[in-house]
Amino acid sequence: MLCNVCSRPLDVAQYSEDGNYKSCPKCSTDNGQEHVFYHCDYFGYTDHRITENNPEGIQSWCPPCRGRASSTSANGTLCSQINR
């Protein structure tokens, strides 16, 4: 399924132009219309996720989608609202 705003796959993480926000693939797919972004620091980082394509080791999914936080704590910003 593609985002109605940027036409990119909802199940693939996207970054804002400034690199400060990242979309959660699960939240975006659950939304079904557009990407749902959070500040990159919200995702958390781990050495176990460091790769050539992910040199910082940022987590793929947001904490609630990983079962690490209450889903009510997440206030995502939609693709239509993010500075892309």
PDB file of C-alpha atoms in Angstrom, residues 1-58:
ATOM      1  CA  MET A   1       0.000   0.000   0.000  1.00  0.00           C
ATOM      2  CA  LEU A   2       1.303   3.453  -0.897  1.00  0.00           C
ATOM      3  CA  CYS A   3       1.088   6.713   1.030  1.00  0.00           C
ATOM      4  CA  ASN A   4      -1.569   9.047  -0.371  1.00  0.00           C
ATOM      5  CA  VAL A   5       0.809  11.989   0.147  1.00  0.00           C
ATOM      6  CA  CYS A   6       4.276  10.894  -1.009  1.00  0.00           C
ATOM      7  CA  SER A   7       3.366   7.729  -2.961  1.00  0.00           C
ATOM      8  CA  ARG A   8       6.026   5.679  -1.146  1.00  0.00           C
ATOM      9  CA  PRO A   9       5.270   2.310   0.527  1.00  0.00           C
ATOM     10  CA  LEU A  10       3.674   2.635   3.953  1.00  0.00           C
ATOM     11  CA  ASP A  11       5.538  -0.430   5.228  1.00  0.00           C
ATOM     12  CA  VAL A  12       8.951   1.144   4.561  1.00  0.00           C
ATOM     13  CA  ALA A  13      10.346   3.740   6.971  1.00  0.00           C
ATOM     14  CA  GLN A  14      10.779   7.231   5.528  1.00  0.00           C
ATOM     15  CA  TYR A  15      12.720  10.202   6.905  1.00  0.00           C
ATOM     16  CA  SER A  16      11.804  13.880   6.872  1.00  0.00           C
ATOM     17  CA  GLU A  17      13.965  16.137   4.702  1.00  0.00           C
ATOM     18  CA  ASP A  18      15.789  17.443   7.772  1.00  0.00           C
ATOM     19  CA  GLY A  19      16.395  13.887   9.024  1.00  0.00           C
ATOM     20  CA  ASN A  20      14.875  14.603  12.424  1.00  0.00           C
ATOM     21  CA  TYR A  21      11.701  12.542  11.912  1.00  0.00           C
ATOM     22  CA  LYS A  22      11.179   8.944  10.830  1.00  0.00           C
ATOM     23  CA  SER A  23       8.015   7.085  10.017  1.00  0.00           C
ATOM     24  CA  CYS A  24       7.018   3.913  11.846  1.00  0.00           C
ATOM     25  CA  PRO A  25       6.165   1.249   9.241  1.00  0.00           C
ATOM     26  CA  LYS A  26       3.585  -0.425  11.524  1.00  0.00           C
ATOM     27  CA  CYS A  27       1.815   2.797  12.532  1.00  0.00           C
ATOM     28  CA  SER A  28       1.816   3.892   8.885  1.00  0.00           C
ATOM     29  CA  THR A  29       0.413   0.571   7.654  1.00  0.00           C
ATOM     30  CA  ASP A  30      -2.204   0.623  10.420  1.00  0.00           C
ATOM     31  CA  ASN A  31      -3.158   4.164   9.353  1.00  0.00           C
ATOM     32  CA  GLY A  32      -3.585   2.876   5.807  1.00  0.00           C
ATOM     33  CA  GLN A  33      -3.531   6.354   4.223  1.00  0.00           C
ATOM     34  CA  GLU A  34      -0.253   8.086   4.983  1.00  0.00           C
ATOM     35  CA  HIS A  35       3.013   7.740   6.878  1.00  0.00           C
ATOM     36  CA  VAL A  36       3.025   8.408  10.614  1.00  0.00           C
ATOM     37  CA  PHE A  37       6.223  10.167  11.751  1.00  0.00           C
ATOM     38  CA  TYR A  38       7.874  10.548  15.152  1.00  0.00           C
ATOM     39  CA  HIS A  39      11.052  12.325  16.212  1.00  0.00           C
ATOM     40  CA  CYS A  40      13.986   9.955  15.619  1.00  0.00           C
ATOM     41  CA  ASP A  41      14.940   9.993  19.310  1.00  0.00           C
ATOM     42  CA  TYR A  42      11.528   8.502  20.143  1.00  0.00           C
ATOM     43  CA  PHE A  43      12.458   5.227  18.403  1.00  0.00           C
ATOM     44  CA  GLY A  44      15.582   4.519  20.393  1.00  0.00           C
ATOM     45  CA  TYR A  45      18.886   3.160  19.192  1.00  0.00           C
ATOM     46  CA  THR A  46      20.731  -0.119  19.627  1.00  0.00           C
ATOM     47  CA  ASP A  47      24.097  -1.452  18.534  1.00  0.00           C
ATOM     48  CA  HIS A  48      22.330  -4.629  17.370  1.00  0.00           C
ATOM     49  CA  ARG A  49      20.622  -2.709  14.541  1.00  0.00           C
ATOM     50  CA  ILE A  50      23.747  -1.016  13.160  1.00  0.00           C
ATOM     51  CA  THR A  51      24.233  -1.824   9.481  1.00  0.00           C
ATOM     52  CA  GLU A  52      25.645  -0.068   6.445  1.00  0.00           C
ATOM     53  CA  ASN A  53      22.134   1.265   5.690  1.00  0.00           C
ATOM     54  CA  ASN A  54      21.417   2.039   9.367  1.00  0.00           C
ATOM     55  CA  PRO A  55      24.723   3.362  10.782  1.00  0.00           C
ATOM     56  CA  GLU A  56      23.071   4.900  13.856  1.00  0.00           C
ATOM     57  CA  GLY A  57      21.229   1.709  14.812  1.00  0.00           C
ATOM     58  CA  ILE A  58      17.792   3.345  15.048  1.00  0.00           C
TER      59      ILE A  58
END
